[in-house]
């Protein structure tokens, strides 16, 4: 009975079975007066938080571990619900969107790329099984991994091991970008995507991301911005969760 009640009390995703449809609008994402905490006895992660992510911009959410950066991404994706305030997509409260409609807008490049034992091609199309081979090549070229794959003995049919055995950290993350781009998202979230990369690899990764500017809105969640990243805004989360805005190329001498 306890298990049954727990399941019934779990928050339900809004209209999750509505057929997916092409999202309209430019995906202008705004956060207004947001407040969230994990439980009534736990401290607030944010109160009265206001942010705006402009279409085509590369915005950074920066701060130390535990300040709520990745939680904010989960709120954007509808996995959690705020206690106060609103997250809106092109003026529509995301709570009024079907789960699949909302998430079709987003692509996510996580900290740890999920790869399984199989071919590179199978790993790439798992997020979009209807993608054509030309779609895969275009996404891999945008992620700057196509030439690397082409040089492998079996190309896109090359077998990899569980968790991407045989690939470098940078190659795994580029595959994650390509896989996310296959969904043709309007907003691309990088959730601590460079935290496991060494500095030279992270800087090369930043150059790839720069080439996507203007083609997709990007939200880059990190505790340290890689040198060379062409940032439009930085929202800095601290102990008081206030934010500041900066503009420019990270690491560029003035």
PDB file of C-alpha atoms in Angstrom:
ATOM      1  CA  UNK A   1       0.000   0.000   0.000  1.00  0.00           C
ATOM      2  CA  UNK A   2       2.847   2.369   0.864  1.00  0.00           C
ATOM      3  CA  UNK A   3       4.489   1.721  -2.519  1.00  0.00           C
ATOM      4  CA  UNK A   4       1.169   2.253  -4.316  1.00  0.00           C
ATOM      5  CA  UNK A   5       0.554   5.552  -2.526  1.00  0.00           C
ATOM      6  CA  UNK A   6       4.106   6.715  -3.247  1.00  0.00           C
ATOM      7  CA  UNK A   7       3.674   6.048  -6.969  1.00  0.00           C
ATOM      8  CA  UNK A   8       0.301   7.809  -7.024  1.00  0.00           C
ATOM      9  CA  UNK A   9       1.786  10.823  -5.229  1.00  0.00           C
ATOM     10  CA  UNK A  10       4.658  11.244  -7.687  1.00  0.00           C
ATOM     11  CA  UNK A  11       4.339  14.358  -9.889  1.00  0.00           C
ATOM     12  CA  UNK A  12       3.036  13.553 -13.344  1.00  0.00           C
ATOM     13  CA  UNK A  13       4.452  14.988 -16.520  1.00  0.00           C
ATOM     14  CA  UNK A  14       1.883  17.147 -18.347  1.00  0.00           C
ATOM     15  CA  UNK A  15       0.082  15.316 -21.162  1.00  0.00           C
ATOM     16  CA  UNK A  16       3.112  13.095 -21.825  1.00  0.00           C
ATOM     17  CA  UNK A  17       1.257  11.043 -24.447  1.00  0.00           C
ATOM     18  CA  UNK A  18       0.384  13.926 -26.745  1.00  0.00           C
ATOM     19  CA  UNK A  19       1.993  13.178 -30.152  1.00  0.00           C
ATOM     20  CA  UNK A  20       5.214  15.042 -30.690  1.00  0.00           C
ATOM     21  CA  UNK A  21       5.017  17.926 -33.122  1.00  0.00           C
ATOM     22  CA  UNK A  22       7.445  20.437 -34.558  1.00  0.00           C
ATOM     23  CA  UNK A  23       8.041  23.200 -32.034  1.00  0.00           C
ATOM     24  CA  UNK A  24       7.127  26.666 -33.279  1.00  0.00           C
ATOM     25  CA  UNK A  25       8.876  29.900 -32.357  1.00  0.00           C
ATOM     26  CA  UNK A  26      12.510  30.839 -31.889  1.00  0.00           C
ATOM     27  CA  UNK A  27      12.870  29.156 -28.476  1.00  0.00           C
ATOM     28  CA  UNK A  28      13.315  32.324 -26.428  1.00  0.00           C
ATOM     29  CA  UNK A  29      13.751  30.901 -22.935  1.00  0.00           C
ATOM     30  CA  UNK A  30      12.956  33.076 -19.922  1.00  0.00           C
ATOM     31  CA  UNK A  31      12.986  32.427 -16.183  1.00  0.00           C
ATOM     32  CA  UNK A  32      10.951  34.733 -13.953  1.00  0.00           C
ATOM     33  CA  UNK A  33      10.860  34.929 -10.168  1.00  0.00           C
ATOM     34  CA  UNK A  34      11.938  31.281  -9.885  1.00  0.00           C
ATOM     35  CA  UNK A  35      12.206  29.552  -6.514  1.00  0.00           C
ATOM     36  CA  UNK A  36      13.189  25.926  -5.994  1.00  0.00           C
ATOM     37  CA  UNK A  37      14.292  23.585  -3.244  1.00  0.00           C
ATOM     38  CA  UNK A  38      14.268  19.802  -2.997  1.00  0.00           C
ATOM     39  CA  UNK A  39      12.155  19.633   0.156  1.00  0.00           C
ATOM     40  CA  UNK A  40      10.360  21.778   2.702  1.00  0.00           C
ATOM     41  CA  UNK A  41      13.107  21.260   5.278  1.00  0.00           C
ATOM     42  CA  UNK A  42      15.940  21.929   2.822  1.00  0.00           C
ATOM     43  CA  UNK A  43      17.455  25.303   1.889  1.00  0.00           C
ATOM     44  CA  UNK A  44      16.364  27.138  -1.230  1.00  0.00           C
ATOM     45  CA  UNK A  45      18.630  26.710  -4.238  1.00  0.00           C
ATOM     46  CA  UNK A  46      17.209  29.919  -5.703  1.00  0.00           C
ATOM     47  CA  UNK A  47      14.671  32.585  -4.817  1.00  0.00           C
ATOM     48  CA  UNK A  48      13.418  35.339  -7.132  1.00  0.00           C
ATOM     49  CA  UNK A  49      15.699  34.145  -9.947  1.00  0.00           C
ATOM     50  CA  UNK A  50      15.322  35.988 -13.271  1.00  0.00           C
ATOM     51  CA  UNK A  51      17.247  34.946 -16.395  1.00  0.00           C
ATOM     52  CA  UNK A  52      16.772  35.269 -20.156  1.00  0.00           C
ATOM     53  CA  UNK A  53      18.472  33.178 -22.844  1.00  0.00           C
ATOM     54  CA  UNK A  54      18.332  34.964 -26.182  1.00  0.00           C
ATOM     55  CA  UNK A  55      17.949  32.933 -29.384  1.00  0.00           C
ATOM     56  CA  UNK A  56      21.291  32.265 -31.066  1.00  0.00           C
ATOM     57  CA  UNK A  57      23.338  33.337 -28.046  1.00  0.00           C
ATOM     58  CA  UNK A  58      25.904  31.317 -26.132  1.00  0.00           C
ATOM     59  CA  UNK A  59      25.089  31.827 -22.461  1.00  0.00           C
ATOM     60  CA  UNK A  60      27.149  30.411 -19.611  1.00  0.00           C
ATOM     61  CA  UNK A  61      25.789  29.351 -16.230  1.00  0.00           C
ATOM     62  CA  UNK A  62      28.819  29.303 -13.960  1.00  0.00           C
ATOM     63  CA  UNK A  63      29.370  28.516 -10.303  1.00  0.00           C
ATOM     64  CA  UNK A  64      30.775  26.047  -7.767  1.00  0.00           C
ATOM     65  CA  UNK A  65      29.485  22.512  -7.231  1.00  0.00           C
ATOM     66  CA  UNK A  66      26.178  22.376  -5.402  1.00  0.00           C
ATOM     67  CA  UNK A  67      24.953  25.851  -6.365  1.00  0.00           C
ATOM     68  CA  UNK A  68      22.124  24.497  -8.541  1.00  0.00           C
ATOM     69  CA  UNK A  69      23.499  24.797 -12.084  1.00  0.00           C
ATOM     70  CA  UNK A  70      22.527  21.309 -13.281  1.00  0.00           C
ATOM     71  CA  UNK A  71      19.292  21.430 -11.299  1.00  0.00           C
ATOM     72  CA  UNK A  72      18.325  24.493 -13.322  1.00  0.00           C
ATOM     73  CA  UNK A  73      18.809  22.472 -16.518  1.00  0.00           C
ATOM     74  CA  UNK A  74      16.482  19.771 -15.155  1.00  0.00           C
ATOM     75  CA  UNK A  75      13.911  22.455 -14.370  1.00  0.00           C
ATOM     76  CA  UNK A  76      14.170  23.748 -17.946  1.00  0.00           C
ATOM     77  CA  UNK A  77      13.563  20.219 -19.234  1.00  0.00           C
ATOM     78  CA  UNK A  78      10.546  19.760 -16.977  1.00  0.00           C
ATOM     79  CA  UNK A  79      12.011  17.000 -14.825  1.00  0.00           C
ATOM     80  CA  UNK A  80      11.436  19.125 -11.703  1.00  0.00           C
ATOM     81  CA  UNK A  81       8.756  21.711 -10.978  1.00  0.00           C
ATOM     82  CA  UNK A  82       9.540  25.035  -9.230  1.00  0.00           C
ATOM     83  CA  UNK A  83       7.736  25.989  -6.043  1.00  0.00           C
ATOM     84  CA  UNK A  84       7.386  29.565  -7.280  1.00  0.00           C
ATOM     85  CA  UNK A  85       7.839  31.461 -10.517  1.00  0.00           C
ATOM     86  CA  UNK A  86       7.812  30.449 -14.138  1.00  0.00           C
ATOM     87  CA  UNK A  87       9.993  29.099 -16.922  1.00  0.00           C
ATOM     88  CA  UNK A  88       8.637  30.114 -20.320  1.00  0.00           C
ATOM     89  CA  UNK A  89       9.450  29.155 -23.888  1.00  0.00           C
ATOM     90  CA  UNK A  90       8.442  31.840 -26.379  1.00  0.00           C
ATOM     91  CA  UNK A  91       6.118  33.208 -23.709  1.00  0.00           C
ATOM     92  CA  UNK A  92       4.442  29.873 -22.927  1.00  0.00           C
ATOM     93  CA  UNK A  93       4.792  28.395 -19.452  1.00  0.00           C
ATOM     94  CA  UNK A  94       6.586  25.083 -19.990  1.00  0.00           C
ATOM     95  CA  UNK A  95       4.182  23.418 -17.544  1.00  0.00           C
ATOM     96  CA  UNK A  96       1.535  23.799 -20.244  1.00  0.00           C
ATOM     97  CA  UNK A  97       3.622  21.927 -22.822  1.00  0.00           C
ATOM     98  CA  UNK A  98       3.616  18.182 -23.392  1.00  0.00           C
ATOM     99  CA  UNK A  99       6.800  16.557 -22.121  1.00  0.00           C
ATOM    100  CA  UNK A 100       7.825  15.377 -25.593  1.00  0.00           C
ATOM    101  CA  UNK A 101       6.957  18.760 -27.110  1.00  0.00           C
ATOM    102  CA  UNK A 102       9.149  20.521 -24.550  1.00  0.00           C
ATOM    103  CA  UNK A 103      12.118  18.162 -24.828  1.00  0.00           C
ATOM    104  CA  UNK A 104      12.089  18.172 -28.617  1.00  0.00           C
ATOM    105  CA  UNK A 105      13.321  21.761 -28.311  1.00  0.00           C
ATOM    106  CA  UNK A 106      16.420  20.712 -26.367  1.00  0.00           C
ATOM    107  CA  UNK A 107      19.556  18.729 -27.046  1.00  0.00           C
ATOM    108  CA  UNK A 108      21.834  17.862 -24.126  1.00  0.00           C
ATOM    109  CA  UNK A 109      25.572  17.166 -24.063  1.00  0.00           C
ATOM    110  CA  UNK A 110      26.185  15.664 -20.600  1.00  0.00           C
ATOM    111  CA  UNK A 111      29.291  15.382 -18.465  1.00  0.00           C
ATOM    112  CA  UNK A 112      29.507  11.641 -19.118  1.00  0.00           C
ATOM    113  CA  UNK A 113      28.547  10.547 -22.622  1.00  0.00           C
ATOM    114  CA  UNK A 114      26.411   7.403 -22.561  1.00  0.00           C
ATOM    115  CA  UNK A 115      27.801   4.975 -25.135  1.00  0.00           C
ATOM    116  CA  UNK A 116      27.058   1.277 -25.497  1.00  0.00           C
ATOM    117  CA  UNK A 117      28.759  -1.674 -27.134  1.00  0.00           C
ATOM    118  CA  UNK A 118      27.973  -1.515 -30.849  1.00  0.00           C
ATOM    119  CA  UNK A 119      28.873   0.507 -33.923  1.00  0.00           C
ATOM    120  CA  UNK A 120      29.489   4.232 -33.898  1.00  0.00           C
ATOM    121  CA  UNK A 121      26.513   4.630 -36.230  1.00  0.00           C
ATOM    122  CA  UNK A 122      24.203   2.800 -33.818  1.00  0.00           C
ATOM    123  CA  UNK A 123      25.384   5.016 -30.979  1.00  0.00           C
ATOM    124  CA  UNK A 124      24.844   8.162 -33.019  1.00  0.00           C
ATOM    125  CA  UNK A 125      21.268   7.452 -34.141  1.00  0.00           C
ATOM    126  CA  UNK A 126      19.976   6.252 -30.767  1.00  0.00           C
ATOM    127  CA  UNK A 127      18.547   9.726 -30.072  1.00  0.00           C
ATOM    128  CA  UNK A 128      16.931   9.968 -33.521  1.00  0.00           C
ATOM    129  CA  UNK A 129      16.401   6.524 -35.115  1.00  0.00           C
ATOM    130  CA  UNK A 130      14.744   8.084 -38.192  1.00  0.00           C
ATOM    131  CA  UNK A 131      17.864  10.064 -39.094  1.00  0.00           C
ATOM    132  CA  UNK A 132      19.329   9.368 -42.523  1.00  0.00           C
ATOM    133  CA  UNK A 133      23.003   8.632 -43.109  1.00  0.00           C
ATOM    134  CA  UNK A 134      23.344  12.101 -44.656  1.00  0.00           C
ATOM    135  CA  UNK A 135      21.866  13.570 -41.464  1.00  0.00           C
ATOM    136  CA  UNK A 136      24.451  11.682 -39.405  1.00  0.00           C
ATOM    137  CA  UNK A 137      27.323  12.890 -41.581  1.00  0.00           C
ATOM    138  CA  UNK A 138      26.110  16.507 -41.398  1.00  0.00           C
ATOM    139  CA  UNK A 139      25.852  16.333 -37.591  1.00  0.00           C
ATOM    140  CA  UNK A 140      29.293  14.741 -37.295  1.00  0.00           C
ATOM    141  CA  UNK A 141      30.814  17.391 -39.546  1.00  0.00           C
ATOM    142  CA  UNK A 142      29.277  20.111 -37.361  1.00  0.00           C
ATOM    143  CA  UNK A 143      30.732  18.378 -34.290  1.00  0.00           C
ATOM    144  CA  UNK A 144      34.087  18.027 -36.101  1.00  0.00           C
ATOM    145  CA  UNK A 145      34.254  14.260 -35.612  1.00  0.00           C
ATOM    146  CA  UNK A 146      33.444  13.118 -39.184  1.00  0.00           C
ATOM    147  CA  UNK A 147      37.040  13.044 -40.421  1.00  0.00           C
ATOM    148  CA  UNK A 148      38.160  11.084 -37.361  1.00  0.00           C
ATOM    149  CA  UNK A 149      35.435   8.494 -37.966  1.00  0.00           C
ATOM    150  CA  UNK A 150      36.240   8.263 -41.679  1.00  0.00           C
ATOM    151  CA  UNK A 151      39.848   7.346 -40.848  1.00  0.00           C
ATOM    152  CA  UNK A 152      38.785   4.372 -38.723  1.00  0.00           C
ATOM    153  CA  UNK A 153      39.061   0.927 -40.392  1.00  0.00           C
ATOM    154  CA  UNK A 154      35.278   0.454 -40.647  1.00  0.00           C
ATOM    155  CA  UNK A 155      34.266   4.107 -40.603  1.00  0.00           C
ATOM    156  CA  UNK A 156      30.817   4.594 -39.099  1.00  0.00           C
ATOM    157  CA  UNK A 157      30.453   0.817 -38.739  1.00  0.00           C
ATOM    158  CA  UNK A 158      33.463   0.635 -36.410  1.00  0.00           C
ATOM    159  CA  UNK A 159      32.628  -1.276 -33.234  1.00  0.00           C
ATOM    160  CA  UNK A 160      33.248   0.418 -29.892  1.00  0.00           C
ATOM    161  CA  UNK A 161      33.135  -1.038 -26.407  1.00  0.00           C
ATOM    162  CA  UNK A 162      30.832  -0.276 -23.502  1.00  0.00           C
ATOM    163  CA  UNK A 163      31.155   3.376 -22.359  1.00  0.00           C
ATOM    164  CA  UNK A 164      33.050   4.148 -25.575  1.00  0.00           C
ATOM    165  CA  UNK A 165      36.117   2.016 -24.963  1.00  0.00           C
ATOM    166  CA  UNK A 166      38.689   2.895 -27.612  1.00  0.00           C
ATOM    167  CA  UNK A 167      37.673   6.558 -27.891  1.00  0.00           C
ATOM    168  CA  UNK A 168      39.344   9.536 -26.226  1.00  0.00           C
ATOM    169  CA  UNK A 169      37.415  11.841 -23.895  1.00  0.00           C
ATOM    170  CA  UNK A 170      37.290  14.559 -26.528  1.00  0.00           C
ATOM    171  CA  UNK A 171      36.026  12.139 -29.186  1.00  0.00           C
ATOM    172  CA  UNK A 172      33.257  10.926 -26.882  1.00  0.00           C
ATOM    173  CA  UNK A 173      32.088  14.482 -26.273  1.00  0.00           C
ATOM    174  CA  UNK A 174      32.093  15.297 -29.986  1.00  0.00           C
ATOM    175  CA  UNK A 175      29.949  12.221 -30.583  1.00  0.00           C
ATOM    176  CA  UNK A 176      27.631  13.541 -27.867  1.00  0.00           C
ATOM    177  CA  UNK A 177      27.381  16.870 -29.722  1.00  0.00           C
ATOM    178  CA  UNK A 178      26.638  15.112 -33.018  1.00  0.00           C
ATOM    179  CA  UNK A 179      23.992  12.957 -31.378  1.00  0.00           C
ATOM    180  CA  UNK A 180      22.345  16.009 -29.820  1.00  0.00           C
ATOM    181  CA  UNK A 181      22.434  17.902 -33.137  1.00  0.00           C
ATOM    182  CA  UNK A 182      20.662  15.023 -34.884  1.00  0.00           C
ATOM    183  CA  UNK A 183      17.526  16.034 -32.975  1.00  0.00           C
ATOM    184  CA  UNK A 184      17.810  19.460 -34.632  1.00  0.00           C
ATOM    185  CA  UNK A 185      17.286  21.196 -31.291  1.00  0.00           C
ATOM    186  CA  UNK A 186      16.684  24.899 -30.948  1.00  0.00           C
ATOM    187  CA  UNK A 187      18.465  24.951 -27.582  1.00  0.00           C
ATOM    188  CA  UNK A 188      21.626  22.967 -26.857  1.00  0.00           C
ATOM    189  CA  UNK A 189      22.610  22.467 -23.208  1.00  0.00           C
ATOM    190  CA  UNK A 190      26.188  21.552 -22.302  1.00  0.00           C
ATOM    191  CA  UNK A 191      25.968  20.221 -18.736  1.00  0.00           C
ATOM    192  CA  UNK A 192      29.539  20.188 -17.342  1.00  0.00           C
ATOM    193  CA  UNK A 193      30.559  18.815 -20.746  1.00  0.00           C
ATOM    194  CA  UNK A 194      34.231  19.822 -20.397  1.00  0.00           C
ATOM    195  CA  UNK A 195      34.755  18.922 -16.735  1.00  0.00           C
ATOM    196  CA  UNK A 196      36.406  15.584 -17.585  1.00  0.00           C
ATOM    197  CA  UNK A 197      38.598  16.995 -20.367  1.00  0.00           C
ATOM    198  CA  UNK A 198      42.155  18.249 -19.997  1.00  0.00           C
ATOM    199  CA  UNK A 199      42.782  21.917 -20.755  1.00  0.00           C
ATOM    200  CA  UNK A 200      44.077  21.560 -24.365  1.00  0.00           C
ATOM    201  CA  UNK A 201      41.165  19.258 -25.279  1.00  0.00           C
ATOM    202  CA  UNK A 202      38.665  21.600 -23.606  1.00  0.00           C
ATOM    203  CA  UNK A 203      40.037  24.542 -25.602  1.00  0.00           C
ATOM    204  CA  UNK A 204      39.661  22.612 -28.878  1.00  0.00           C
ATOM    205  CA  UNK A 205      36.142  21.672 -27.783  1.00  0.00           C
ATOM    206  CA  UNK A 206      35.401  25.383 -27.251  1.00  0.00           C
ATOM    207  CA  UNK A 207      36.446  26.170 -30.831  1.00  0.00           C
ATOM    208  CA  UNK A 208      33.966  23.588 -32.121  1.00  0.00           C
ATOM    209  CA  UNK A 209      31.203  25.096 -29.997  1.00  0.00           C
ATOM    210  CA  UNK A 210      32.007  28.576 -31.324  1.00  0.00           C
ATOM    211  CA  UNK A 211      31.249  27.382 -34.872  1.00  0.00           C
ATOM    212  CA  UNK A 212      27.710  26.489 -33.797  1.00  0.00           C
ATOM    213  CA  UNK A 213      26.950  30.057 -32.694  1.00  0.00           C
ATOM    214  CA  UNK A 214      23.961  31.580 -34.429  1.00  0.00           C
ATOM    215  CA  UNK A 215      22.734  28.157 -35.573  1.00  0.00           C
ATOM    216  CA  UNK A 216      21.373  27.092 -32.193  1.00  0.00           C
ATOM    217  CA  UNK A 217      20.895  28.700 -28.789  1.00  0.00           C
ATOM    218  CA  UNK A 218      23.499  27.305 -26.388  1.00  0.00           C
ATOM    219  CA  UNK A 219      23.518  27.118 -22.601  1.00  0.00           C
ATOM    220  CA  UNK A 220      26.919  26.145 -21.250  1.00  0.00           C
ATOM    221  CA  UNK A 221      26.869  24.925 -17.635  1.00  0.00           C
ATOM    222  CA  UNK A 222      30.296  24.788 -16.020  1.00  0.00           C
ATOM    223  CA  UNK A 223      32.417  25.621 -12.992  1.00  0.00           C
ATOM    224  CA  UNK A 224      35.206  26.868 -15.275  1.00  0.00           C
ATOM    225  CA  UNK A 225      34.863  28.339 -18.766  1.00  0.00           C
ATOM    226  CA  UNK A 226      37.355  26.938 -21.298  1.00  0.00           C
ATOM    227  CA  UNK A 227      39.699  29.469 -22.848  1.00  0.00           C
ATOM    228  CA  UNK A 228      38.597  30.754 -26.251  1.00  0.00           C
ATOM    229  CA  UNK A 229      34.857  30.214 -25.800  1.00  0.00           C
ATOM    230  CA  UNK A 230      32.940  33.066 -27.472  1.00  0.00           C
ATOM    231  CA  UNK A 231      30.507  33.935 -24.705  1.00  0.00           C
ATOM    232  CA  UNK A 232      27.564  36.323 -25.017  1.00  0.00           C
ATOM    233  CA  UNK A 233      26.501  36.264 -21.360  1.00  0.00           C
ATOM    234  CA  UNK A 234      27.768  34.702 -18.144  1.00  0.00           C
ATOM    235  CA  UNK A 235      25.274  34.120 -15.353  1.00  0.00           C
ATOM    236  CA  UNK A 236      27.399  33.593 -12.277  1.00  0.00           C
ATOM    237  CA  UNK A 237      25.852  31.655  -9.398  1.00  0.00           C
ATOM    238  CA  UNK A 238      27.426  32.180  -5.980  1.00  0.00           C
ATOM    239  CA  UNK A 239      26.514  31.663  -2.372  1.00  0.00           C
ATOM    240  CA  UNK A 240      23.695  34.202  -2.656  1.00  0.00           C
ATOM    241  CA  UNK A 241      22.773  32.965  -6.149  1.00  0.00           C
ATOM    242  CA  UNK A 242      22.977  36.427  -7.640  1.00  0.00           C
ATOM    243  CA  UNK A 243      24.060  36.654 -11.246  1.00  0.00           C
ATOM    244  CA  UNK A 244      26.185  39.012 -13.276  1.00  0.00           C
ATOM    245  CA  UNK A 245      26.542  39.411 -17.013  1.00  0.00           C
ATOM    246  CA  UNK A 246      29.763  39.544 -19.029  1.00  0.00           C
ATOM    247  CA  UNK A 247      30.453  39.531 -22.742  1.00  0.00           C
ATOM    248  CA  UNK A 248      33.451  38.493 -24.826  1.00  0.00           C
ATOM    249  CA  UNK A 249      35.910  35.747 -25.652  1.00  0.00           C
ATOM    250  CA  UNK A 250      37.157  33.969 -22.535  1.00  0.00           C
ATOM    251  CA  UNK A 251      40.909  34.314 -22.094  1.00  0.00           C
ATOM    252  CA  UNK A 252      41.266  36.969 -24.785  1.00  0.00           C
ATOM    253  CA  UNK A 253      43.714  39.716 -23.904  1.00  0.00           C
ATOM    254  CA  UNK A 254      42.217  43.203 -23.830  1.00  0.00           C
TER     255      UNK A 254
END
